[in-house]
Amino acid sequence: MRAAVLDDAGLTVREWPEPEPGPGEALVSLTKVGICGSDTHFVIDGTAKTAFLPIVLGHEPCGYVEALGPDTEGPAPGTRVAIVPLITCGECDRCRNGKSVLCKQRLCIGADCHGAWADLCVVPVSQLIEAPASMPDELVAVATDSVATAYHAVATQGRVREGSRVAVWGTGGLGLSAVGIAAALGASEVIAVDLREEARGWAMESGATAAYHPDEALGEITKLGGVDTALEFVGKSVTVEGAVRSLDDGGRAVIVGVSFEPAAAGRIMTFVLREREVVGSYGADRSEVELTLDLMASGKLTLPRVVGDVIPLDDVNEGVHRVARGDTGGSRIVVDIRD
Ligand SMILES: [Zn+2]
Ligand SMILES: [Zn+2]
């Protein structure tokens, strides 16, 4: 089969042995698989590493069940499925207490085991969710990681609900989905903040009630009295500070952007006297991927810009570099495995 394989020399598409499903596993024939920001770290800058090399990358997949392993129950061959990228043990304290994204035995496909930029991949059947019939493959693919990660940040970590006032700092990639999710959950204000006029325009198309350049955002949000939830998708000290300072009393800042930058987020007394909270947000669990698919399939969550360009597998290395430059045409570039 063909696969996009990362080794010391970089990412190349080459012939690769077909995987075989063992007990409890399924062989999936892939159709569309997204390119994630983490892939740029594996391939280009090395700020995140895979567990081993060479490795097949790709962790945002849609495909069809091709076969099940011996003595394995699961979706019948031919079923169209989304694959949940985080594999968790389901038995540890964290898994049993609704915190499986923090499972100590957590593995991510395409990072800790072989992934889905390939004709075929093998995953535990517990990772499979039947794809809603109304959703095209590329939307199913991005729902598993990009949109579900935003859902975890907005709904679970950010506790956004009907009537919440929300600010989203950084609306290029995941933040753009966060805007749509906050609107779908009934937020009364969804304020988008981004340097780029294009990204502010996308946010308005996705359900934002206002969009501002970072230089004017804080002044405008302060006029409203601040927000209940501020989501940060950039990973820079300046935007973390902006997110925290945009909070009303008792507000919650959710940090999703990743970097090694240190962050200072304002005077200590403002956290005490105003009971401000700052929390992190990582990934999404299976139930959140299911909720994300439901929201999208029902039409409550429409994300007109979530899929940007669709490219063939042969161009995936260039696609990863385009993601790193922000040249995507939307939230995500998606790889068409069968093109
Ligand atoms: Zn990812
Ligand atoms: Zn666990």
Coordinates of C-alpha atoms and ligand atoms in Angstrom, one line a residue:
M1 CA 0.0 0.0 0.0
R2 CA 1.0 3.7 -0.2
A3 CA 1.7 5.6 3.0
A4 CA 3.2 9.0 4.1
V5 CA 6.1 8.0 6.3
L6 CA 8.2 10.2 8.6
D7 CA 11.8 9.2 9.1
D8 CA 15.1 11.0 9.7
A9 CA 15.1 12.2 6.1
G10 CA 11.6 13.8 6.4
L11 CA 8.1 12.9 5.2
T12 CA 7.8 10.9 2.0
V13 CA 5.0 8.9 0.3
R14 CA 6.2 5.4 -0.4
E15 CA 5.3 1.7 -0.5
W16 CA 4.7 0.3 3.0
P17 CA 3.6 -3.1 4.3
E18 CA -0.1 -3.6 4.7
P19 CA -1.1 -3.8 8.4
E20 CA -3.1 -6.8 9.7
P21 CA -5.7 -6.5 12.4
G22 CA -5.2 -8.6 15.5
P23 CA -7.9 -9.5 18.1
G24 CA -9.9 -6.4 19.1
E25 CA -8.7 -4.5 16.1
A26 CA -10.2 -3.3 12.7
L27 CA -8.5 -2.7 9.4
V28 CA -9.8 0.6 7.9
S29 CA -9.6 1.7 4.3
L30 CA -9.1 5.4 4.4
T31 CA -10.7 8.1 2.3
K32 CA -10.1 11.6 3.8
V33 CA -7.6 12.5 6.6
G34 CA -6.9 16.0 7.9
I35 CA -3.5 17.7 8.5
C36 CA -3.2 18.9 12.1
G37 CA -0.9 21.6 13.5
S38 CA 0.9 18.9 15.5
D39 CA 2.0 17.3 12.2
T40 CA 3.9 20.5 11.5
H41 CA 5.8 20.0 14.8
F42 CA 6.6 16.3 13.9
V43 CA 7.7 17.1 10.4
I44 CA 9.2 20.6 10.4
D45 CA 10.2 22.1 13.8
G46 CA 10.6 19.1 16.1
T47 CA 8.8 20.8 19.0
A48 CA 6.7 17.6 19.3
K49 CA 8.1 14.2 18.6
T50 CA 6.6 10.9 17.5
A51 CA 7.3 7.8 19.7
F52 CA 9.4 6.2 17.1
L53 CA 10.7 6.5 13.5
P54 CA 9.9 5.5 10.8
I55 CA 6.2 6.1 11.4
V56 CA 3.1 6.6 9.3
L57 CA 1.6 10.0 10.3
G58 CA -2.0 11.2 10.1
H59 CA -4.5 11.3 13.0
E60 CA -7.7 12.9 11.7
P61 CA -9.3 10.1 9.7
C62 CA -12.5 9.0 7.9
G63 CA -12.7 5.6 6.1
Y64 CA -14.5 2.3 5.6
V65 CA -14.1 -0.8 7.8
E66 CA -12.3 -3.3 5.5
A67 CA -12.0 -6.2 7.9
L68 CA -12.2 -7.1 11.6
G69 CA -9.5 -9.1 13.5
P70 CA -10.0 -12.7 14.6
D71 CA -12.8 -13.2 17.2
T72 CA -13.6 -9.4 17.1
E73 CA -17.0 -7.7 17.2
G74 CA -17.4 -4.3 15.7
P75 CA -18.9 -2.4 12.8
A76 CA -19.4 -4.6 9.8
P77 CA -17.0 -4.4 6.9
G78 CA -18.2 -1.6 4.5
T79 CA -19.4 0.7 7.4
R80 CA -18.2 4.3 7.0
V81 CA -16.4 5.4 10.2
A82 CA -14.7 8.2 12.0
I83 CA -11.6 7.2 14.0
V84 CA -11.2 8.7 17.5
P85 CA -7.4 9.6 17.5
L86 CA -6.7 9.3 21.2
I87 CA -6.5 5.6 22.4
T88 CA -7.1 5.4 26.2
C89 CA -7.1 2.5 28.6
G90 CA -10.6 3.0 29.9
E91 CA -9.7 1.5 33.3
C92 CA -7.4 4.0 35.2
D93 CA -8.8 6.5 37.7
R94 CA -8.6 9.3 35.1
C95 CA -10.5 7.3 32.5
R96 CA -13.2 6.3 35.0
N97 CA -13.6 9.9 36.2
G98 CA -14.3 11.5 32.9
K99 CA -10.7 12.6 32.3
S100 CA -9.6 10.1 29.8
V101 CA -7.8 12.8 27.7
L102 CA -5.3 12.6 30.7
C103 CA -5.0 8.8 30.7
K104 CA -1.4 7.9 31.6
Q105 CA -1.5 5.1 29.0
R106 CA -2.8 7.5 26.3
L107 CA -1.6 6.9 22.8
C108 CA -2.4 9.1 19.8
I109 CA -2.5 7.4 16.4
G110 CA 0.0 8.9 13.9
A111 CA 2.2 9.9 16.8
D112 CA 2.6 7.0 19.3
C113 CA 1.5 4.3 16.8
H114 CA 1.1 4.2 13.0
G115 CA -1.5 6.6 11.7
A116 CA -3.8 7.1 8.7
W117 CA -2.0 9.0 5.9
A118 CA -2.1 5.6 4.1
D119 CA -4.4 3.4 2.1
L120 CA -5.0 1.3 5.2
C121 CA -4.6 1.5 8.9
V122 CA -5.3 -0.8 11.9
V123 CA -6.9 0.6 15.1
P124 CA -8.7 -0.9 18.1
V125 CA -12.4 -1.3 17.3
S126 CA -13.2 0.9 20.3
Q127 CA -11.9 3.9 18.3
L128 CA -14.5 3.5 15.6
I129 CA -17.7 5.6 15.4
E130 CA -20.2 5.1 12.6
A131 CA -20.1 8.2 10.4
P132 CA -23.5 10.1 10.1
A133 CA -24.9 9.5 6.6
S134 CA -25.5 13.3 6.0
M135 CA -21.8 14.3 6.5
P136 CA -19.2 14.1 3.7
D137 CA -15.9 12.3 4.4
E138 CA -13.9 15.5 4.8
L139 CA -16.2 16.9 7.5
V140 CA -16.2 13.5 9.3
A141 CA -12.4 13.6 9.2
V142 CA -12.0 17.1 10.7
A143 CA -14.7 16.4 13.3
T144 CA -12.4 13.7 15.0
D145 CA -9.6 16.0 16.0
S146 CA -9.9 19.7 15.0
V147 CA -13.6 20.3 15.7
A148 CA -13.7 17.9 18.7
T149 CA -10.7 19.6 20.3
A150 CA -12.5 22.9 20.0
Y151 CA -15.7 21.3 21.5
H152 CA -13.7 20.0 24.5
A153 CA -12.3 23.5 25.0
V154 CA -15.6 25.4 24.6
A155 CA -18.1 23.1 26.2
T156 CA -16.2 21.0 28.8
Q157 CA -13.2 23.2 29.9
G158 CA -14.9 26.5 29.0
R159 CA -18.4 25.6 30.4
V160 CA -20.1 27.6 27.7
R161 CA -23.8 27.4 27.7
E162 CA -27.0 29.3 26.7
G163 CA -26.4 33.0 27.3
S164 CA -22.6 32.8 27.9
R165 CA -20.5 35.7 26.8
V166 CA -17.5 34.3 25.0
A167 CA -14.3 35.7 23.4
V168 CA -12.1 33.6 21.1
W169 CA -8.5 34.8 20.7
G170 CA -7.1 33.4 17.5
T171 CA -9.7 32.3 14.9
G172 CA -7.6 30.8 12.1
G173 CA -7.7 27.0 12.8
L174 CA -9.3 25.4 15.9
G175 CA -10.5 28.9 17.1
L176 CA -12.7 29.2 14.1
S177 CA -14.5 25.9 15.1
A178 CA -14.7 27.3 18.6
V179 CA -16.6 30.3 17.4
G180 CA -19.2 28.1 15.6
I181 CA -19.5 25.8 18.7
A182 CA -20.0 28.6 21.1
A183 CA -22.7 30.0 18.8
A184 CA -24.3 26.5 18.5
L185 CA -24.4 26.1 22.3
G186 CA -26.4 29.4 22.6
A187 CA -23.7 31.9 23.6
S188 CA -25.2 35.4 23.6
E189 CA -21.9 37.1 22.6
V190 CA -19.2 35.4 20.5
I191 CA -16.3 37.9 20.0
A192 CA -13.6 36.9 17.6
V193 CA -10.1 38.3 18.0
D194 CA -7.5 37.9 15.2
L195 CA -4.7 39.9 13.6
R196 CA -5.8 38.8 10.1
E197 CA -8.7 40.5 8.4
E198 CA -9.4 37.2 6.5
A199 CA -9.7 35.2 9.7
R200 CA -12.0 37.8 11.3
G201 CA -14.2 37.5 8.2
W202 CA -14.3 33.7 8.5
A203 CA -15.3 34.1 12.1
M204 CA -18.2 36.3 11.2
E205 CA -19.3 33.6 8.7
S206 CA -19.1 31.0 11.4
G207 CA -21.4 32.7 13.9
A208 CA -19.3 35.4 15.7
T209 CA -21.3 38.5 16.8
A210 CA -18.3 40.8 16.5
A211 CA -14.7 40.5 15.3
Y212 CA -11.8 42.8 16.4
H213 CA -8.1 43.3 15.7
P214 CA -6.2 42.4 19.0
D215 CA -5.2 46.1 19.4
E216 CA -8.8 47.2 19.9
A217 CA -10.3 43.9 21.3
L218 CA -9.7 44.5 25.0
G219 CA -11.2 48.0 24.9
E220 CA -14.3 46.7 23.1
I221 CA -14.7 43.7 25.4
T222 CA -14.3 45.9 28.5
K223 CA -17.2 48.1 27.3
L224 CA -19.4 45.0 27.4
G225 CA -18.3 44.3 31.0
G226 CA -16.0 41.4 30.0
V227 CA -16.8 37.8 29.1
D228 CA -17.6 34.6 31.0
T229 CA -15.2 32.5 28.9
A230 CA -12.2 33.5 27.0
L231 CA -10.5 30.9 24.8
E232 CA -6.9 31.2 23.7
F233 CA -5.8 29.4 20.5
V234 CA -2.5 31.1 19.7
G235 CA 0.0 30.0 22.4
K236 CA 1.6 33.4 22.9
S237 CA 2.1 35.3 26.2
V238 CA 0.4 38.4 24.8
T239 CA -2.8 36.5 23.8
V240 CA -2.9 34.6 27.0
E241 CA -2.8 38.0 28.8
G242 CA -5.4 39.4 26.5
A243 CA -7.7 36.4 27.2
V244 CA -7.4 36.7 31.0
R245 CA -7.8 40.5 30.9
S246 CA -11.0 40.1 28.8
L247 CA -12.7 38.1 31.7
D248 CA -15.5 39.5 33.8
D249 CA -15.5 38.6 37.6
G250 CA -15.7 34.8 38.0
G251 CA -14.7 34.3 34.3
R252 CA -12.6 31.4 33.0
A253 CA -9.8 31.5 30.5
V254 CA -9.1 28.3 28.5
I255 CA -5.7 27.9 27.0
V256 CA -5.5 25.7 23.9
G257 CA -2.6 27.2 22.0
V258 CA 0.7 25.4 22.5
S259 CA 4.3 26.9 22.8
F260 CA 7.3 27.0 25.2
E261 CA 6.7 30.8 25.8
P262 CA 6.4 31.8 29.5
A263 CA 3.1 33.5 30.2
A264 CA 2.3 36.4 32.6
A265 CA -1.4 37.0 32.9
G266 CA -1.9 40.1 35.0
R267 CA -1.8 41.1 38.7
I268 CA -2.1 38.3 41.2
M269 CA -4.8 40.2 43.1
T270 CA -7.2 40.2 40.1
F271 CA -7.3 36.4 40.3
V272 CA -8.1 36.5 44.0
L273 CA -10.5 39.5 44.3
R274 CA -12.2 38.7 41.0
E275 CA -12.1 34.9 41.2
R276 CA -10.7 34.5 37.7
E277 CA -9.8 31.0 36.6
V278 CA -7.2 29.8 34.0
V279 CA -7.4 26.2 32.7
G280 CA -5.7 24.3 30.0
S281 CA -7.5 22.1 27.4
Y282 CA -6.1 19.1 25.5
G283 CA -7.7 17.0 22.8
A284 CA -11.1 15.3 23.1
D285 CA -12.5 12.0 24.3
R286 CA -14.7 9.6 22.4
S287 CA -18.0 11.0 23.8
E288 CA -16.9 14.5 22.7
V289 CA -16.1 13.3 19.2
E290 CA -19.7 11.7 19.2
L291 CA -21.3 14.9 20.4
T292 CA -19.3 16.9 17.8
L293 CA -20.5 14.6 15.0
D294 CA -24.1 14.8 16.3
L295 CA -23.9 18.7 16.3
M296 CA -22.6 18.8 12.8
A297 CA -24.9 16.1 11.4
S298 CA -28.0 17.8 12.9
G299 CA -27.1 21.1 11.2
K300 CA -26.9 22.9 14.5
L301 CA -23.2 23.4 13.9
T302 CA -22.3 24.6 10.4
L303 CA -18.6 25.5 9.8
P304 CA -18.4 26.9 6.3
R305 CA -14.6 27.3 6.5
V306 CA -13.6 24.3 8.5
V307 CA -12.3 22.4 5.4
G308 CA -10.0 24.5 3.3
D309 CA -8.1 22.9 0.4
V310 CA -8.3 19.1 -0.3
I311 CA -5.0 17.7 -1.7
P312 CA -3.8 14.3 -2.9
L313 CA -1.6 12.1 -0.7
D314 CA 1.4 12.7 -2.9
D315 CA 1.3 16.4 -1.9
V316 CA 1.0 15.8 1.8
N317 CA 4.6 17.0 2.6
E318 CA 3.9 20.3 0.9
G319 CA 0.5 20.4 2.6
V320 CA 2.2 20.2 6.0
H321 CA 4.4 23.1 5.1
R322 CA 1.4 25.1 3.9
V323 CA -0.3 24.5 7.3
A324 CA 2.8 25.8 9.1
R325 CA 2.6 29.0 6.9
G326 CA -1.1 29.4 7.6
D327 CA -1.8 28.9 3.8
T328 CA -4.8 26.6 4.1
G329 CA -7.9 28.2 2.7
G330 CA -9.8 27.4 5.9
S331 CA -9.3 25.7 9.3
R332 CA -7.8 22.5 7.8
I333 CA -6.2 21.1 4.7
V334 CA -7.5 17.6 4.1
V335 CA -5.7 14.8 2.3
D336 CA -7.7 12.8 -0.2
I337 CA -6.1 9.4 0.2
R338 CA -7.9 7.9 -2.9
D339 CA -7.0 10.8 -5.3
Ligands
ZN1 ZN -4.2 16.9 16.0
ZN2 ZN -6.7 5.4 31.4

